[in-house]
Amino acid sequence: MRNTAKLATAVLATGALTLGLSACGSSDSDSASDTSGPLVVAASPTPHAEILNYIKDHLAKKAGLDLEVKEFQDYIVPNTATEDGSVDANYFQNQPYLDDFNKKRGTHIVPVVTVHLEPLGLYSHKVKSADALKSGATVAVPNDAVNEARSLKLLAANGLITLKDGVGSEATPQDIAKNPKNLKFKEVEAAQTVRSLEDVDAAVVNGNYAISADLKPAKDALVLESAKNSPYGNFLAVKDGNQDDPRVKKLAKLLTSPEVKKFIEDKYAGSVIPSF
């Protein structure tokens, strides 16, 4: 996380310098709305940056797109950097998470095109099945509102807990109606869930963090989120008003191309699922 903080600081500092130069007498045509430079996209390392780098290496030049990829480990800076213009776009999140982020932070980020789904999974280094979790077992879950609710819904869908009727995308452990195994929940940052596996009995881990830790969701998860009718597809996003940037349109087309679909299917073998 220390390297991530340094990168975030550098990116934000670059954004501040750009804004400062714009305020010192440049014309409107030279402002942040200029689309002649490379398209800078913030992304989680896996699979988002991997997919973008595949495009950069194999498809972008032919499409006339100059693409620059900046990797971030966290789920906050990619949106704040997109909001302040430090980057042009981001690729790491789903709609419920973005809705919650915009509401709480007053940002104006909007989706452009949905690319893939990373099924959320329950993992353990201590048991081989969810049924083998003992009474009183501790389960780590992401501490952001959307992914925590998503985690609890995963556990409920697999019979480990029962949630109160009508609970939506803001469910917390307080919304559990029945907990037959008396599970205890440890709330940690999403990026830390996979690292917590040494200290807890099981953890619900986002797909990108699972893959980064060499876990294979389709094989290693005790239970795995269903892709059917899922609202959690990951998409390319920009600040509202930048949807018509020709560079963004080129990238959106490439992200949903047959070549990228094949790349995702071949590389991730069901752990990442194309949504187009």
Short mmCIF file of C-alpha atoms in Angstrom, two decimals:
data_model
loop_
_atom_site.label_atom_id
_atom_site.label_comp_id
_atom_site.label_asym_id
_atom_site.label_seq_id
_atom_site.Cartn_x
_atom_site.Cartn_y
_atom_site.Cartn_z
CA MET A 1 0.00 0.00 0.00
CA ARG A 2 3.01 2.33 0.52
CA ASN A 3 3.85 2.18 -3.19
CA THR A 4 0.21 2.80 -4.02
CA ALA A 5 0.19 5.89 -1.82
CA LYS A 6 3.28 7.22 -3.59
CA LEU A 7 1.71 6.64 -6.98
CA ALA A 8 -1.54 8.23 -5.93
CA THR A 9 0.32 11.27 -4.60
CA ALA A 10 2.30 11.59 -7.80
CA VAL A 11 -0.78 11.36 -9.98
CA LEU A 12 -2.69 13.89 -7.91
CA ALA A 13 0.29 16.23 -7.87
CA THR A 14 0.47 16.00 -11.65
CA GLY A 15 -3.22 16.87 -11.81
CA ALA A 16 -2.71 19.87 -9.55
CA LEU A 17 0.19 21.11 -11.70
CA THR A 18 -1.91 20.74 -14.84
CA LEU A 19 -4.74 22.71 -13.30
CA GLY A 20 -2.32 25.35 -12.10
CA LEU A 21 -0.87 25.82 -15.57
CA SER A 22 -4.36 26.03 -17.05
CA ALA A 23 -5.24 28.79 -14.62
CA CYS A 24 -2.22 30.84 -15.62
CA GLY A 25 -3.41 32.19 -18.95
CA SER A 26 -3.93 29.22 -21.28
CA SER A 27 -6.84 29.38 -23.69
CA ASP A 28 -9.90 27.13 -23.50
CA SER A 29 -8.55 25.03 -26.36
CA ASP A 30 -5.46 24.20 -24.27
CA SER A 31 -7.43 23.21 -21.16
CA ALA A 32 -8.13 19.76 -19.73
CA SER A 33 -10.77 19.26 -22.45
CA ASP A 34 -8.01 18.89 -25.07
CA THR A 35 -8.15 15.37 -26.50
CA SER A 36 -4.95 15.37 -28.56
CA GLY A 37 -2.76 13.65 -25.95
CA PRO A 38 -2.73 10.03 -24.76
CA LEU A 39 -5.78 8.66 -23.01
CA VAL A 40 -4.71 8.03 -19.40
CA VAL A 41 -6.75 5.31 -17.68
CA ALA A 42 -6.58 4.36 -13.99
CA ALA A 43 -7.09 0.65 -13.39
CA SER A 44 -6.77 -2.13 -10.84
CA PRO A 45 -3.76 -4.31 -11.76
CA THR A 46 -5.73 -7.53 -12.33
CA PRO A 47 -7.58 -8.05 -14.59
CA HIS A 48 -8.30 -4.45 -15.61
CA ALA A 49 -4.76 -3.22 -16.32
CA GLU A 50 -3.92 -6.57 -17.93
CA ILE A 51 -6.85 -6.17 -20.33
CA LEU A 52 -5.90 -2.56 -21.07
CA ASN A 53 -2.27 -3.48 -21.66
CA TYR A 54 -3.36 -6.21 -24.07
CA ILE A 55 -5.23 -3.51 -25.99
CA LYS A 56 -2.24 -1.17 -25.80
CA ASP A 57 0.15 -3.82 -27.12
CA HIS A 58 -2.05 -5.44 -29.77
CA LEU A 59 -4.99 -3.26 -30.82
CA ALA A 60 -4.52 0.42 -29.95
CA LYS A 61 -2.03 1.43 -32.64
CA LYS A 62 -4.19 0.13 -35.47
CA ALA A 63 -7.18 1.96 -33.99
CA GLY A 64 -5.21 5.21 -33.73
CA LEU A 65 -5.37 5.27 -29.93
CA ASP A 66 -2.49 6.42 -27.73
CA LEU A 67 -3.23 4.63 -24.45
CA GLU A 68 -1.49 5.06 -21.08
CA VAL A 69 -2.37 2.76 -18.17
CA LYS A 70 -1.84 3.72 -14.52
CA GLU A 71 -2.30 0.99 -11.92
CA PHE A 72 -3.87 1.51 -8.47
CA GLN A 73 -4.42 -1.03 -5.71
CA ASP A 74 -7.27 0.82 -4.00
CA TYR A 75 -10.86 1.63 -5.00
CA ILE A 76 -10.85 5.34 -4.13
CA VAL A 77 -8.07 7.19 -5.97
CA PRO A 78 -9.12 6.02 -9.48
CA ASN A 79 -12.42 7.89 -9.05
CA THR A 80 -11.03 10.98 -7.34
CA ALA A 81 -8.28 11.22 -9.97
CA THR A 82 -10.88 10.92 -12.73
CA GLU A 83 -12.98 13.61 -11.07
CA ASP A 84 -10.10 16.11 -10.79
CA GLY A 85 -8.67 15.38 -14.24
CA SER A 86 -5.45 13.70 -13.11
CA VAL A 87 -6.52 10.78 -15.32
CA ASP A 88 -9.01 10.71 -18.20
CA ALA A 89 -10.92 7.56 -17.29
CA ASN A 90 -10.93 4.54 -15.03
CA TYR A 91 -11.70 0.85 -15.27
CA PHE A 92 -12.18 -1.06 -12.02
CA GLN A 93 -15.72 -0.78 -10.62
CA ASN A 94 -19.38 -1.74 -10.89
CA GLN A 95 -22.58 0.31 -10.85
CA PRO A 96 -23.64 -0.17 -7.20
CA TYR A 97 -20.16 0.82 -6.04
CA LEU A 98 -20.08 3.89 -8.30
CA ASP A 99 -23.57 4.99 -7.23
CA ASP A 100 -22.53 4.81 -3.58
CA PHE A 101 -19.22 6.60 -4.27
CA ASN A 102 -20.83 9.48 -6.19
CA LYS A 103 -23.46 9.91 -3.50
CA LYS A 104 -21.03 9.98 -0.60
CA ARG A 105 -18.22 11.98 -2.20
CA GLY A 106 -20.09 14.33 -4.52
CA THR A 107 -18.26 13.10 -7.61
CA HIS A 108 -19.69 12.98 -11.13
CA ILE A 109 -18.34 9.73 -12.58
CA VAL A 110 -20.45 7.90 -15.18
CA PRO A 111 -20.12 4.51 -16.91
CA VAL A 112 -19.28 4.26 -20.60
CA VAL A 113 -19.32 0.56 -21.44
CA THR A 114 -19.54 -2.64 -19.36
CA VAL A 115 -16.75 -5.13 -20.07
CA HIS A 116 -16.65 -8.03 -17.62
CA LEU A 117 -17.77 -9.59 -14.35
CA GLU A 118 -15.43 -10.82 -11.61
CA PRO A 119 -17.44 -13.20 -9.43
CA LEU A 120 -17.04 -12.56 -5.71
CA GLY A 121 -15.95 -15.68 -3.82
CA LEU A 122 -15.55 -17.13 -0.33
CA TYR A 123 -12.06 -18.54 0.25
CA SER A 124 -10.29 -20.30 3.09
CA HIS A 125 -6.88 -21.69 3.94
CA LYS A 126 -8.38 -23.71 6.80
CA VAL A 127 -11.40 -25.58 5.44
CA LYS A 128 -12.21 -27.23 2.13
CA SER A 129 -15.93 -26.40 2.01
CA ALA A 130 -18.30 -23.79 3.35
CA ASP A 131 -20.17 -26.47 5.31
CA ALA A 132 -16.93 -27.26 7.18
CA LEU A 133 -16.79 -23.81 8.79
CA LYS A 134 -17.13 -24.33 12.53
CA SER A 135 -19.50 -22.55 14.88
CA GLY A 136 -18.12 -19.13 15.76
CA ALA A 137 -15.82 -18.99 12.70
CA THR A 138 -14.55 -15.56 11.68
CA VAL A 139 -15.18 -14.39 8.13
CA ALA A 140 -13.46 -11.32 6.68
CA VAL A 141 -15.58 -9.13 4.40
CA PRO A 142 -14.83 -5.88 2.53
CA ASN A 143 -15.68 -2.81 4.60
CA ASP A 144 -17.10 -0.61 1.81
CA ALA A 145 -20.89 -0.56 1.80
CA VAL A 146 -21.51 -2.16 -1.59
CA ASN A 147 -19.00 -5.00 -1.40
CA GLU A 148 -19.96 -5.81 2.19
CA ALA A 149 -23.61 -6.13 1.18
CA ARG A 150 -22.59 -8.16 -1.85
CA SER A 151 -20.57 -10.48 0.43
CA LEU A 152 -23.48 -11.01 2.80
CA LYS A 153 -25.79 -11.76 -0.13
CA LEU A 154 -23.28 -14.36 -1.36
CA LEU A 155 -23.29 -16.05 2.05
CA ALA A 156 -27.09 -15.89 2.20
CA ALA A 157 -27.45 -17.37 -1.29
CA ASN A 158 -25.41 -20.34 -0.13
CA GLY A 159 -27.32 -20.94 3.11
CA LEU A 160 -24.71 -19.75 5.59
CA ILE A 161 -26.85 -16.87 6.86
CA THR A 162 -30.32 -15.43 6.28
CA LEU A 163 -30.81 -11.71 5.71
CA LYS A 164 -33.84 -9.71 6.78
CA ASP A 165 -36.55 -9.28 4.17
CA GLY A 166 -36.10 -6.29 1.87
CA VAL A 167 -32.40 -5.80 2.55
CA GLY A 168 -30.76 -4.13 -0.44
CA SER A 169 -27.29 -3.08 -1.50
CA GLU A 170 -26.44 -1.54 1.88
CA ALA A 171 -26.77 -4.68 4.01
CA THR A 172 -24.49 -4.98 7.04
CA PRO A 173 -24.05 -7.76 9.63
CA GLN A 174 -26.80 -6.02 11.63
CA ASP A 175 -29.21 -7.05 8.88
CA ILE A 176 -28.65 -10.77 9.44
CA ALA A 177 -31.85 -12.47 10.59
CA LYS A 178 -30.44 -15.96 11.10
CA ASN A 179 -26.84 -17.02 11.68
CA PRO A 180 -26.91 -20.77 12.44
CA LYS A 181 -23.11 -21.08 12.59
CA ASN A 182 -22.80 -17.94 14.73
CA LEU A 183 -20.32 -16.54 12.22
CA LYS A 184 -18.33 -13.50 13.28
CA PHE A 185 -17.44 -10.84 10.73
CA LYS A 186 -14.20 -8.91 10.42
CA GLU A 187 -14.56 -5.80 8.23
CA VAL A 188 -11.36 -4.87 6.35
CA GLU A 189 -10.45 -2.91 3.24
CA ALA A 190 -11.29 -4.89 0.10
CA ALA A 191 -7.60 -5.10 -0.85
CA GLN A 192 -6.80 -6.67 2.54
CA THR A 193 -9.37 -9.49 2.45
CA VAL A 194 -7.09 -11.90 0.62
CA ARG A 195 -4.21 -11.10 2.98
CA SER A 196 -6.44 -11.76 5.97
CA LEU A 197 -6.83 -15.42 5.01
CA GLU A 198 -3.95 -16.33 7.33
CA ASP A 199 -5.73 -14.77 10.31
CA VAL A 200 -9.40 -15.67 9.79
CA ASP A 201 -11.30 -18.85 9.02
CA ALA A 202 -12.54 -17.58 5.65
CA ALA A 203 -12.75 -14.37 3.64
CA VAL A 204 -14.98 -13.00 0.92
CA VAL A 205 -12.64 -11.64 -1.75
CA ASN A 206 -13.26 -9.56 -4.86
CA GLY A 207 -12.28 -11.37 -8.03
CA ASN A 208 -9.45 -9.02 -9.02
CA TYR A 209 -7.73 -9.41 -5.64
CA ALA A 210 -8.21 -13.17 -5.71
CA ILE A 211 -6.58 -13.45 -9.13
CA SER A 212 -3.72 -11.16 -8.05
CA ALA A 213 -3.04 -13.59 -5.19
CA ASP A 214 -2.90 -16.54 -7.62
CA LEU A 215 -6.26 -17.87 -6.51
CA LYS A 216 -8.48 -19.30 -9.25
CA PRO A 217 -12.06 -18.26 -8.41
CA ALA A 218 -13.65 -20.87 -10.64
CA LYS A 219 -11.62 -23.59 -8.88
CA ASP A 220 -10.56 -22.35 -5.43
CA ALA A 221 -13.65 -20.55 -4.11
CA LEU A 222 -15.73 -22.41 -1.54
CA VAL A 223 -18.77 -20.62 -2.95
CA LEU A 224 -18.83 -18.28 -5.95
CA GLU A 225 -21.17 -15.52 -7.01
CA SER A 226 -23.45 -16.32 -9.93
CA ALA A 227 -22.91 -14.30 -13.11
CA LYS A 228 -26.55 -14.63 -14.13
CA ASN A 229 -28.41 -11.28 -14.08
CA SER A 230 -25.58 -9.74 -12.08
CA PRO A 231 -25.53 -5.94 -11.57
CA TYR A 232 -21.82 -6.08 -10.79
CA GLY A 233 -20.28 -5.90 -14.25
CA ASN A 234 -17.09 -3.80 -14.36
CA PHE A 235 -17.00 -0.89 -16.77
CA LEU A 236 -14.95 1.90 -18.29
CA ALA A 237 -15.93 5.19 -16.62
CA VAL A 238 -15.27 8.90 -17.11
CA LYS A 239 -16.24 12.19 -15.53
CA ASP A 240 -19.67 13.25 -16.78
CA GLY A 241 -19.22 15.34 -19.92
CA ASN A 242 -16.31 13.34 -21.28
CA GLN A 243 -18.33 10.47 -22.75
CA ASP A 244 -17.93 11.86 -26.27
CA ASP A 245 -14.14 12.15 -26.12
CA PRO A 246 -13.09 10.37 -29.35
CA ARG A 247 -10.30 8.58 -27.46
CA VAL A 248 -12.82 7.21 -24.96
CA LYS A 249 -15.05 6.02 -27.80
CA LYS A 250 -12.14 4.20 -29.42
CA LEU A 251 -11.24 2.48 -26.16
CA ALA A 252 -14.86 1.52 -25.49
CA LYS A 253 -15.05 -0.13 -28.90
CA LEU A 254 -11.81 -2.02 -28.34
CA LEU A 255 -12.84 -3.16 -24.84
CA THR A 256 -15.90 -4.87 -26.33
CA SER A 257 -14.17 -6.30 -29.39
CA PRO A 258 -14.02 -10.02 -30.29
CA GLU A 259 -10.27 -9.93 -29.68
CA VAL A 260 -10.69 -8.76 -26.08
CA LYS A 261 -13.47 -11.26 -25.45
CA LYS A 262 -11.18 -14.08 -26.57
CA PHE A 263 -8.31 -12.70 -24.48
CA ILE A 264 -10.49 -12.67 -21.33
CA GLU A 265 -11.86 -16.17 -21.94
CA ASP A 266 -8.44 -17.65 -22.72
CA LYS A 267 -6.49 -15.95 -19.95
CA TYR A 268 -8.92 -16.18 -17.03
CA ALA A 269 -10.73 -19.47 -17.74
CA GLY A 270 -14.04 -18.50 -16.14
CA SER A 271 -12.59 -16.45 -13.27
CA VAL A 272 -13.37 -13.31 -15.30
CA ILE A 273 -16.43 -13.40 -17.53
CA PRO A 274 -17.01 -11.10 -20.55
CA SER A 275 -20.23 -9.11 -20.23
CA PHE A 276 -20.71 -8.37 -23.93
#
